[in-house]
CSV table of N, CA and C and ligand atoms in Angstrom, one decimal:
chain,number,residue,atom,x,y,z
A,1,MET,N,0.7,-1.2,0.2
A,1,MET,CA,-0.1,-0.2,-0.1
A,1,MET,C,0.8,1.1,0.2
A,2,ILE,N,0.7,2.2,-0.8
A,2,ILE,CA,1.3,3.6,-0.8
A,2,ILE,C,0.2,4.3,0.1
A,3,SER,N,1.3,5.3,0.9
A,3,SER,CA,0.4,6.0,2.0
A,3,SER,C,0.8,7.4,2.1
A,4,VAL,N,-0.1,8.3,2.1
A,4,VAL,CA,-0.1,9.7,2.0
A,4,VAL,C,-0.6,10.2,3.3
A,5,LEU,N,0.2,11.2,3.8
A,5,LEU,CA,-0.2,11.9,5.0
A,5,LEU,C,-0.3,13.5,4.9
A,6,PHE,N,-1.3,14.2,4.9
A,6,PHE,CA,-1.6,15.6,4.9
A,6,PHE,C,-1.1,15.9,6.2
A,7,VAL,N,-0.6,17.1,6.4
A,7,VAL,CA,-0.4,18.0,7.7
A,7,VAL,C,-0.6,19.2,7.7
A,8,CYS,N,-1.3,19.9,8.6
A,8,CYS,CA,-1.7,21.2,8.8
A,8,CYS,C,-1.4,21.5,10.4
A,9,LEU,N,-1.8,22.6,10.8
A,9,LEU,CA,-1.6,23.0,12.2
A,9,LEU,C,-2.4,22.3,13.2
A,10,GLY,N,-3.8,22.7,13.0
A,10,GLY,CA,-4.8,22.0,13.8
A,10,GLY,C,-5.5,21.0,13.5
A,11,ASN,N,-5.2,20.3,12.4
A,11,ASN,CA,-5.8,19.2,11.7
A,11,ASN,C,-7.1,19.2,11.9
A,12,ILE,N,-7.9,20.0,11.8
A,12,ILE,CA,-9.4,20.5,11.7
A,12,ILE,C,-9.9,21.0,10.6
A,13,CYS,N,-9.0,21.6,9.6
A,13,CYS,CA,-9.6,22.6,8.6
A,13,CYS,C,-9.0,21.9,7.3
A,14,ARG,N,-7.8,22.1,7.2
A,14,ARG,CA,-7.1,22.1,5.8
A,14,ARG,C,-6.8,20.6,5.5
A,15,SER,N,-6.0,20.0,6.3
A,15,SER,CA,-5.4,18.6,6.0
A,15,SER,C,-6.5,17.5,6.3
A,16,PRO,N,-7.5,17.7,7.0
A,16,PRO,CA,-8.4,16.8,6.9
A,16,PRO,C,-9.5,16.9,5.5
A,17,MET,N,-9.5,18.2,5.2
A,17,MET,CA,-10.3,18.4,3.9
A,17,MET,C,-9.6,17.6,2.8
A,18,ALA,N,-8.1,17.9,2.8
A,18,ALA,CA,-7.3,17.0,1.9
A,18,ALA,C,-7.5,15.7,1.9
A,19,GLU,N,-7.4,15.1,3.1
A,19,GLU,CA,-7.6,13.6,3.3
A,19,GLU,C,-9.2,13.2,2.7
A,20,ALA,N,-10.1,13.9,3.1
A,20,ALA,CA,-11.5,13.6,2.5
A,20,ALA,C,-11.5,13.7,1.0
A,21,VAL,N,-11.0,14.7,0.6
A,21,VAL,CA,-11.0,15.0,-1.0
A,21,VAL,C,-10.3,14.0,-1.8
A,22,PHE,N,-9.1,13.8,-1.4
A,22,PHE,CA,-7.9,12.9,-1.7
A,22,PHE,C,-8.6,11.3,-1.8
A,23,ARG,N,-9.6,11.1,-0.8
A,23,ARG,CA,-9.9,9.6,-0.7
A,23,ARG,C,-11.1,9.4,-1.6
A,24,GLN,N,-11.7,10.6,-1.7
A,24,GLN,CA,-13.0,10.6,-2.9
A,24,GLN,C,-12.3,10.4,-4.1
A,25,GLN,N,-11.4,11.1,-4.6
A,25,GLN,CA,-10.6,11.1,-5.9
A,25,GLN,C,-10.1,9.5,-6.2
A,26,LEU,N,-9.6,8.8,-4.9
A,26,LEU,CA,-9.2,7.7,-5.0
A,26,LEU,C,-10.3,6.6,-5.3
A,27,LYS,N,-11.3,6.8,-4.9
A,27,LYS,CA,-12.7,6.1,-5.1
A,27,LYS,C,-13.1,6.3,-6.4
A,28,GLU,N,-13.1,7.4,-7.0
A,28,GLU,CA,-13.4,7.7,-8.4
A,28,GLU,C,-12.8,7.1,-9.4
A,29,ARG,N,-11.3,6.8,-9.1
A,29,ARG,CA,-10.2,6.3,-9.9
A,29,ARG,C,-10.0,4.9,-9.7
A,30,GLN,N,-10.9,4.4,-8.6
A,30,GLN,CA,-10.9,2.8,-8.2
A,30,GLN,C,-9.2,2.5,-7.7
A,31,MET,N,-8.7,3.3,-6.8
A,31,MET,CA,-7.4,3.2,-6.7
A,31,MET,C,-7.4,3.0,-5.0
A,32,GLU,N,-8.6,2.8,-4.4
A,32,GLU,CA,-8.6,3.1,-2.8
A,32,GLU,C,-7.8,1.6,-2.3
A,33,HIS,N,-7.5,0.6,-3.3
A,33,HIS,CA,-6.9,-0.6,-2.7
A,33,HIS,C,-5.4,-0.5,-2.8
A,34,ILE,N,-4.9,0.7,-3.2
A,34,ILE,CA,-3.4,0.9,-4.0
A,34,ILE,C,-2.9,2.0,-3.0
A,35,ILE,N,-3.7,3.0,-2.7
A,35,ILE,CA,-3.1,4.2,-1.9
A,35,ILE,C,-4.3,4.5,-0.6
A,36,GLU,N,-3.5,4.8,0.3
A,36,GLU,CA,-4.5,5.2,1.4
A,36,GLU,C,-3.9,6.6,2.0
A,37,ALA,N,-4.9,7.2,2.6
A,37,ALA,CA,-4.6,8.6,3.2
A,37,ALA,C,-4.8,8.8,4.8
A,38,ASP,N,-4.2,9.7,5.4
A,38,ASP,CA,-4.6,10.2,6.6
A,38,ASP,C,-4.0,11.5,6.6
A,39,SER,N,-4.1,12.3,8.0
A,39,SER,CA,-3.8,13.6,8.1
A,39,SER,C,-3.6,13.8,9.6
A,40,ALA,N,-2.7,14.7,9.9
A,40,ALA,CA,-2.3,15.2,11.2
A,40,ALA,C,-2.1,16.6,11.3
A,41,GLY,N,-1.9,16.9,12.7
A,41,GLY,CA,-1.7,18.6,12.8
A,41,GLY,C,-0.5,18.4,13.8
A,42,THR,N,0.3,19.7,13.4
A,42,THR,CA,1.4,19.9,14.2
A,42,THR,C,1.1,20.1,15.6
A,43,GLY,N,0.1,20.7,15.9
A,43,GLY,CA,-0.6,21.3,17.2
A,43,GLY,C,-1.1,20.0,17.8
A,44,ASP,N,-1.7,20.4,19.1
A,44,ASP,CA,-2.3,19.3,19.8
A,44,ASP,C,-3.7,19.8,20.6
A,45,TRP,N,-4.2,21.2,20.0
A,45,TRP,CA,-5.2,21.6,20.4
A,45,TRP,C,-6.6,20.9,20.3
A,46,HIS,N,-6.6,20.2,19.1
A,46,HIS,CA,-8.2,19.6,19.0
A,46,HIS,C,-8.1,17.9,18.6
A,47,LEU,N,-7.1,17.4,19.4
A,47,LEU,CA,-7.0,15.9,19.4
A,47,LEU,C,-8.5,15.2,19.7
A,48,GLY,N,-8.8,14.2,18.6
A,48,GLY,CA,-9.9,13.6,19.0
A,48,GLY,C,-11.0,14.4,18.2
A,49,LYS,N,-11.1,15.5,17.9
A,49,LYS,CA,-12.1,16.4,17.3
A,49,LYS,C,-12.2,16.0,15.8
A,50,PRO,N,-13.8,16.1,15.4
A,50,PRO,CA,-14.1,15.9,14.0
A,50,PRO,C,-13.7,17.3,13.2
A,51,PRO,N,-13.6,17.2,11.9
A,51,PRO,CA,-13.2,18.6,11.3
A,51,PRO,C,-14.2,19.6,11.6
A,52,HIS,N,-13.7,20.8,11.6
A,52,HIS,CA,-14.0,22.0,11.9
A,52,HIS,C,-15.6,22.1,10.8
A,53,GLU,N,-16.2,23.0,11.5
A,53,GLU,CA,-17.8,23.1,11.0
A,53,GLU,C,-17.7,23.4,9.5
A,54,GLY,N,-16.7,24.7,9.4
A,54,GLY,CA,-16.5,25.2,7.9
A,54,GLY,C,-16.0,24.2,6.8
A,55,THR,N,-15.2,23.1,7.4
A,55,THR,CA,-14.7,21.9,6.6
A,55,THR,C,-15.8,20.9,6.2
A,56,ARG,N,-16.6,20.6,7.4
A,56,ARG,CA,-17.5,19.6,7.2
A,56,ARG,C,-18.7,20.2,6.5
A,57,SER,N,-19.1,21.5,6.3
A,57,SER,CA,-20.3,21.8,5.6
A,57,SER,C,-19.9,21.9,4.2
A,58,LEU,N,-18.6,22.4,4.0
A,58,LEU,CA,-18.1,22.3,2.5
A,58,LEU,C,-17.9,20.9,1.9
A,59,LEU,N,-17.7,19.9,2.7
A,59,LEU,CA,-17.6,18.6,2.3
A,59,LEU,C,-18.9,18.1,2.1
A,60,GLU,N,-19.8,18.3,2.9
A,60,GLU,CA,-21.6,17.8,2.7
A,60,GLU,C,-22.1,18.6,1.5
A,61,ARG,N,-21.8,19.7,1.0
A,61,ARG,CA,-22.2,20.3,0.1
A,61,ARG,C,-21.6,19.6,-1.5
A,62,TYR,N,-20.6,19.1,-1.0
A,62,TYR,CA,-20.0,18.3,-2.2
A,62,TYR,C,-20.1,17.0,-2.4
A,63,GLY,N,-20.8,16.4,-1.2
A,63,GLY,CA,-21.1,15.1,-1.2
A,63,GLY,C,-19.7,14.1,-0.8
A,64,ILE,N,-18.9,14.8,-0.4
A,64,ILE,CA,-17.7,13.8,0.2
A,64,ILE,C,-17.6,13.6,1.4
A,65,PRO,N,-17.7,12.2,1.7
A,65,PRO,CA,-17.8,11.7,3.2
A,65,PRO,C,-16.7,12.1,4.1
A,66,TYR,N,-16.8,12.2,5.3
A,66,TYR,CA,-15.5,12.6,6.2
A,66,TYR,C,-15.5,11.8,7.4
A,67,ASP,N,-16.5,10.7,7.7
A,67,ASP,CA,-16.8,10.0,8.7
A,67,ASP,C,-15.5,9.3,9.2
A,68,GLY,N,-15.5,9.5,10.4
A,68,GLY,CA,-14.2,8.7,11.0
A,68,GLY,C,-12.8,9.8,11.1
A,69,ILE,N,-12.9,10.7,10.4
A,69,ILE,CA,-11.8,11.5,10.5
A,69,ILE,C,-11.9,12.3,11.8
A,70,ARG,N,-11.0,12.0,12.6
A,70,ARG,CA,-10.6,12.7,14.0
A,70,ARG,C,-9.2,13.2,14.0
A,71,ALA,N,-9.1,14.4,14.6
A,71,ALA,CA,-7.7,15.1,14.7
A,71,ALA,C,-6.5,14.2,15.6
A,72,ARG,N,-5.5,14.3,15.0
A,72,ARG,CA,-4.7,13.7,15.8
A,72,ARG,C,-3.3,14.7,15.4
A,73,GLN,N,-2.3,14.4,16.6
A,73,GLN,CA,-0.9,15.2,16.3
A,73,GLN,C,0.3,14.1,15.4
A,74,VAL,N,1.0,15.1,14.7
A,74,VAL,CA,1.9,14.2,13.9
A,74,VAL,C,2.8,13.7,14.9
A,75,ARG,N,3.6,12.5,14.6
A,75,ARG,CA,4.5,12.1,15.3
A,75,ARG,C,5.8,11.4,14.7
A,76,ILE,N,6.7,11.3,15.4
A,76,ILE,CA,8.1,11.0,14.8
A,76,ILE,C,7.9,9.6,13.9
A,77,ASP,N,7.2,8.7,14.3
A,77,ASP,CA,7.1,7.4,13.5
A,77,ASP,C,6.5,7.6,12.0
A,78,ASP,N,5.7,8.8,12.1
A,78,ASP,CA,5.0,9.1,10.8
A,78,ASP,C,5.9,9.1,9.6
A,79,TYR,N,7.3,9.6,10.0
A,79,TYR,CA,8.1,9.7,8.8
A,79,TYR,C,8.4,8.3,8.2
A,80,ASN,N,8.5,7.2,9.1
A,80,ASN,CA,9.0,6.1,8.4
A,80,ASN,C,7.6,5.3,7.7
A,81,ASP,N,6.3,5.5,8.5
A,81,ASP,CA,5.1,5.1,8.1
A,81,ASP,C,4.4,5.5,7.0
A,82,TYR,N,4.8,6.6,6.3
A,82,TYR,CA,4.4,7.2,5.4
A,82,TYR,C,5.4,7.2,3.9
A,83,ASP,N,4.7,7.3,2.6
A,83,ASP,CA,5.5,7.5,1.5
A,83,ASP,C,5.4,9.0,1.0
A,84,TYR,N,4.5,9.6,1.3
A,84,TYR,CA,4.4,11.0,0.9
A,84,TYR,C,4.0,11.7,2.1
A,85,ILE,N,4.4,12.9,2.4
A,85,ILE,CA,4.1,13.5,3.7
A,85,ILE,C,3.9,15.0,3.2
A,86,VAL,N,2.7,15.5,3.1
A,86,VAL,CA,2.3,16.6,2.3
A,86,VAL,C,1.8,17.9,3.3
A,87,CYS,N,2.8,18.9,3.6
A,87,CYS,CA,2.4,20.0,4.3
A,87,CYS,C,1.6,21.0,3.7
A,88,MET,N,0.6,21.3,4.4
A,88,MET,CA,-0.3,22.6,3.9
A,88,MET,C,0.4,24.0,3.7
A,89,ASP,N,1.4,24.4,4.7
A,89,ASP,CA,2.1,25.5,4.4
A,89,ASP,C,3.5,25.4,5.2
A,90,SER,N,4.1,26.3,4.8
A,90,SER,CA,5.7,26.4,5.1
A,90,SER,C,6.0,26.1,6.6
A,91,ASN,N,5.1,26.7,7.7
A,91,ASN,CA,5.5,26.4,8.8
A,91,ASN,C,5.2,24.9,9.4
A,92,ASN,N,4.1,24.5,8.5
A,92,ASN,CA,4.0,23.1,9.0
A,92,ASN,C,5.2,22.3,8.3
A,93,GLU,N,5.8,22.6,7.2
A,93,GLU,CA,7.0,21.7,6.6
A,93,GLU,C,8.1,21.9,7.4
A,94,ARG,N,8.4,23.3,8.2
A,94,ARG,CA,9.4,23.3,9.2
A,94,ARG,C,9.2,22.7,10.3
A,95,ASP,N,8.0,22.5,10.8
A,95,ASP,CA,7.6,21.9,12.0
A,95,ASP,C,8.1,20.4,12.0
A,96,VAL,N,7.4,19.5,11.0
A,96,VAL,CA,7.4,18.3,10.7
A,96,VAL,C,9.0,17.8,10.4
A,97,ARG,N,9.7,18.9,9.6
A,97,ARG,CA,11.3,18.4,9.4
A,97,ARG,C,12.0,18.5,10.8
A,98,GLN,N,11.5,19.6,11.7
A,98,GLN,CA,12.0,19.8,12.9
A,98,GLN,C,12.0,18.4,14.1
A,99,LEU,N,10.5,18.0,14.0
A,99,LEU,CA,10.3,17.0,14.6
A,99,LEU,C,10.9,15.6,14.2
A,100,PHE,N,11.0,15.4,13.0
A,100,PHE,CA,11.5,14.1,12.1
A,100,PHE,C,13.0,14.3,12.6
A,101,GLY,N,13.6,15.2,12.5
A,101,GLY,CA,15.1,15.3,12.7
A,101,GLY,C,15.8,15.3,11.3
A,102,SER,N,17.2,15.0,11.5
A,102,SER,CA,18.2,15.0,10.4
A,102,SER,C,17.7,14.0,9.1
A,103,LYS,N,17.2,13.0,9.8
A,103,LYS,CA,16.8,11.9,8.7
A,103,LYS,C,16.2,12.4,7.7
A,104,SER,N,15.5,13.5,8.0
A,104,SER,CA,14.6,13.8,7.0
A,104,SER,C,14.8,14.9,6.2
A,105,ASP,N,16.4,15.6,6.4
A,105,ASP,CA,16.9,16.6,5.5
A,105,ASP,C,17.1,16.3,4.2
A,106,GLY,N,16.4,17.2,3.2
A,106,GLY,CA,16.7,17.3,2.0
A,106,GLY,C,15.7,16.1,1.1
A,107,HIS,N,15.0,15.5,2.4
A,107,HIS,CA,14.1,14.2,1.8
A,107,HIS,C,13.0,14.4,1.0
A,108,THR,N,12.9,14.2,-0.3
A,108,THR,CA,11.7,14.8,-1.1
A,108,THR,C,10.2,14.3,-0.6
A,109,LYS,N,10.4,13.1,0.1
A,109,LYS,CA,9.0,12.6,0.7
A,109,LYS,C,8.2,13.9,1.3
A,110,VAL,N,8.9,14.6,2.1
A,110,VAL,CA,8.2,15.6,2.8
A,110,VAL,C,8.2,17.1,2.0
A,111,PHE,N,7.1,17.5,1.7
A,111,PHE,CA,7.0,18.6,0.7
A,111,PHE,C,5.8,19.5,1.1
A,112,LYS,N,5.9,20.4,0.4
A,112,LYS,CA,4.5,21.6,0.6
A,112,LYS,C,3.5,21.4,-0.5
A,113,PHE,N,2.3,21.3,0.1
A,113,PHE,CA,0.9,20.9,-0.9
A,113,PHE,C,1.2,22.0,-2.2
A,114,MET,N,1.5,23.3,-1.9
A,114,MET,CA,1.6,24.2,-3.3
A,114,MET,C,2.4,23.8,-4.1
A,115,GLU,N,3.5,23.0,-4.0
A,115,GLU,CA,4.5,22.5,-5.1
A,115,GLU,C,4.0,21.6,-6.0
A,116,LEU,N,2.8,21.2,-5.7
A,116,LEU,CA,2.0,20.3,-6.8
A,116,LEU,C,1.4,21.3,-7.9
A,117,LEU,N,1.1,22.5,-7.2
A,117,LEU,CA,0.5,23.7,-8.3
A,117,LEU,C,1.4,24.6,-8.4
A,118,PRO,N,2.7,24.5,-9.1
A,118,PRO,CA,3.8,25.4,-9.3
A,118,PRO,C,3.3,26.7,-10.1
A,119,GLU,N,1.9,26.5,-10.9
A,119,GLU,CA,1.5,27.6,-11.6
A,119,GLU,C,0.9,28.5,-10.8
A,120,ILE,N,0.6,28.5,-9.7
A,120,ILE,CA,-0.2,29.3,-8.8
A,120,ILE,C,1.3,29.7,-7.8
A,121,LYS,N,1.5,30.9,-7.7
A,121,LYS,CA,2.4,31.6,-7.2
A,121,LYS,C,2.2,31.8,-5.6
A,122,THR,N,2.0,30.6,-5.1
A,122,THR,CA,1.6,30.9,-3.4
A,122,THR,C,2.3,29.7,-2.7
A,123,ASP,N,3.1,30.0,-1.8
A,123,ASP,CA,3.8,28.8,-1.1
A,123,ASP,C,2.8,28.1,-0.3
A,124,ASP,N,1.8,28.8,0.3
A,124,ASP,CA,0.8,28.1,1.6
A,124,ASP,C,-0.3,28.1,0.9
A,125,VAL,N,-1.3,26.8,1.4
A,125,VAL,CA,-2.6,27.0,1.5
A,125,VAL,C,-3.1,27.8,2.5
A,126,PRO,N,-3.8,28.7,2.4
A,126,PRO,CA,-4.2,29.8,3.3
A,126,PRO,C,-5.1,29.1,4.4
A,127,ASP,N,-5.0,29.5,5.6
A,127,ASP,CA,-5.6,28.7,6.8
A,127,ASP,C,-7.0,29.4,6.9
A,128,PRO,N,-8.1,28.6,6.6
A,128,PRO,CA,-9.3,29.2,6.7
A,128,PRO,C,-9.9,29.3,8.4
A,129,TYR,N,-9.1,28.6,9.1
A,129,TYR,CA,-9.3,28.7,10.6
A,129,TYR,C,-9.2,30.6,10.8
A,130,TYR,N,-8.5,31.1,10.1
A,130,TYR,CA,-8.1,32.7,10.3
A,130,TYR,C,-8.9,33.5,9.2
A,131,THR,N,-8.7,32.7,7.9
A,131,THR,CA,-9.5,33.8,7.0
A,131,THR,C,-11.2,33.5,6.5
A,132,GLY,N,-11.5,32.4,7.2
A,132,GLY,CA,-12.9,31.9,7.1
A,132,GLY,C,-13.2,31.6,5.8
A,133,ASN,N,-12.2,31.6,4.7
A,133,ASN,CA,-12.6,31.1,3.3
A,133,ASN,C,-12.3,29.7,3.0
A,134,PHE,N,-13.3,28.9,3.3
A,134,PHE,CA,-13.1,27.3,3.1
A,134,PHE,C,-13.2,27.2,1.5
A,135,ASP,N,-13.9,28.0,0.8
A,135,ASP,CA,-14.0,27.7,-0.6
A,135,ASP,C,-12.8,27.8,-1.4
A,136,GLU,N,-12.0,28.8,-1.1
A,136,GLU,CA,-10.6,29.0,-1.6
A,136,GLU,C,-9.9,27.6,-1.4
A,137,VAL,N,-9.7,27.2,-0.2
A,137,VAL,CA,-9.1,26.1,0.3
A,137,VAL,C,-9.4,24.8,-0.6
A,138,TYR,N,-10.6,24.5,-0.8
A,138,TYR,CA,-11.3,23.7,-1.6
A,138,TYR,C,-10.8,23.7,-2.9
A,139,ASP,N,-10.9,24.7,-3.6
A,139,ASP,CA,-10.3,25.0,-5.1
A,139,ASP,C,-8.9,24.6,-5.1
A,140,LEU,N,-8.1,25.0,-4.1
A,140,LEU,CA,-6.6,24.6,-4.3
A,140,LEU,C,-6.4,23.0,-4.0
A,141,VAL,N,-7.3,22.4,-2.9
A,141,VAL,CA,-7.0,21.2,-2.5
A,141,VAL,C,-7.5,20.3,-3.7
A,142,SER,N,-8.5,20.6,-4.1
A,142,SER,CA,-8.9,19.6,-5.4
A,142,SER,C,-8.2,19.7,-6.4
A,143,GLN,N,-7.7,20.6,-6.8
A,143,GLN,CA,-6.6,20.7,-7.8
A,143,GLN,C,-5.3,19.9,-7.6
A,144,GLY,N,-4.8,20.3,-6.4
A,144,GLY,CA,-3.5,19.6,-5.8
A,144,GLY,C,-3.7,18.2,-5.5
A,145,CYS,N,-4.8,17.7,-5.2
A,145,CYS,CA,-4.9,16.2,-4.9
A,145,CYS,C,-5.0,15.4,-6.1
A,146,SER,N,-5.6,16.0,-7.1
A,146,SER,CA,-5.6,15.5,-8.4
A,146,SER,C,-4.2,15.3,-9.1
A,147,ARG,N,-3.4,16.3,-8.9
A,147,ARG,CA,-2.0,16.4,-9.3
A,147,ARG,C,-1.3,15.4,-8.5
A,148,LEU,N,-1.5,15.2,-7.3
A,148,LEU,CA,-0.9,14.5,-6.2
A,148,LEU,C,-1.2,12.8,-6.7
A,149,LEU,N,-2.2,12.5,-7.3
A,149,LEU,CA,-2.6,11.4,-7.7
A,149,LEU,C,-1.7,11.2,-9.0
A,150,ASP,N,-1.7,11.8,-9.8
A,150,ASP,CA,-1.0,11.9,-11.3
A,150,ASP,C,0.8,11.6,-10.8
A,151,LYS,N,1.0,12.3,-9.9
A,151,LYS,CA,2.5,12.2,-9.2
A,151,LYS,C,2.7,10.7,-9.0
A,152,ILE,N,1.8,10.4,-7.8
A,152,ILE,CA,2.2,9.2,-7.4
A,152,ILE,C,2.0,7.9,-8.6
A,153,CYS,N,1.2,8.1,-9.5
A,153,CYS,CA,1.0,7.0,-10.4
A,153,CYS,C,2.1,6.8,-11.3
A,154,GLU,N,2.8,8.2,-11.7
A,154,GLU,CA,3.7,8.4,-12.6
A,154,GLU,C,5.1,7.9,-11.9
A,155,GLU,N,5.3,8.4,-10.5
A,155,GLU,CA,6.3,7.7,-9.8
A,155,GLU,C,6.5,6.1,-9.4
A,156,GLN,N,5.3,5.5,-9.5
A,156,GLN,CA,5.1,4.1,-8.9
A,156,GLN,C,5.2,3.5,-10.4
A,157,LEU,N,4.8,3.9,-11.5
A,157,LEU,CA,5.2,3.4,-12.7
A,157,LEU,C,6.6,3.1,-13.3
A,158,ASN,N,7.2,4.6,-12.9
A,158,ASN,CA,8.4,4.5,-13.1
A,158,ASN,C,9.4,3.5,-12.3
A,159,ARG,N,9.1,3.2,-11.2
A,159,ARG,CA,9.7,2.3,-10.1
A,159,ARG,C,9.2,0.9,-10.8
A,160,THR,N,8.2,0.5,-11.3
A,160,THR,CA,7.8,-0.6,-11.8
A,160,THR,C,8.9,-1.0,-13.1
A,161,GLU,N,9.1,0.1,-13.8
A,161,GLU,CA,9.7,0.0,-15.2
A,161,GLU,C,11.0,-0.2,-14.8
A,162,ALA,N,11.6,0.4,-13.7
A,162,ALA,CA,13.1,0.5,-13.5
A,162,ALA,C,13.6,-1.2,-13.4
B,1,4NP,P1,-5.8,24.0,10.1
B,1,4NP,O1,-6.3,25.1,10.9
B,1,4NP,O2,-4.3,24.1,10.3
B,1,4NP,O3,-6.2,24.0,8.9
B,1,4NP,O4,-6.4,22.8,10.8
B,1,4NP,C1,-6.2,25.6,12.3
B,1,4NP,C2,-7.0,25.1,13.2
B,1,4NP,C3,-6.9,25.5,14.6
B,1,4NP,C4,-6.0,26.5,14.7
B,1,4NP,C5,-5.0,26.8,13.9
B,1,4NP,C6,-5.5,26.6,12.7
B,1,4NP,N1,-5.9,26.6,16.2
B,1,4NP,O5,-5.1,27.5,16.4
B,1,4NP,O6,-6.6,26.1,17.2
């Protein structure tokens, strides 16, 4: 199984949205048996909580399930347990790299979500906990998740051919 971990600050707004949207895309492409997704936060304020009301109502509007998604904090073992660790902003990337320590230095399995969308000149997925704009996040998340799926397929295909 190929595994993806989305990381944000609180694990109630952006990364659970990405997890739910990505899972939905996996379902649509019938790839759920090949790739799995989870999410976590660098902070510990919302442990065990379901996604934020803004993320829930947005996902409901698009008919995307989010049942079972609960906030958890990122842990050192996540570095070994996941193949792709996708950070929603620059601070999240800095914080997980600090947690993982030198073994993650320069390793490309940890990267920023917006690197999936280089045509959009923004480093960070804006945090709707502060902006209130969940639609803007959905727009980026849906495009980026689709790009992530393409990237994974391409990389795994190359691995099979090698
Ligand atoms: P998220 O947003 O990182 O996208 O889940 C936040 C959620 C909660 C807090 C900050 C950001 N907080 O400070 O509680």
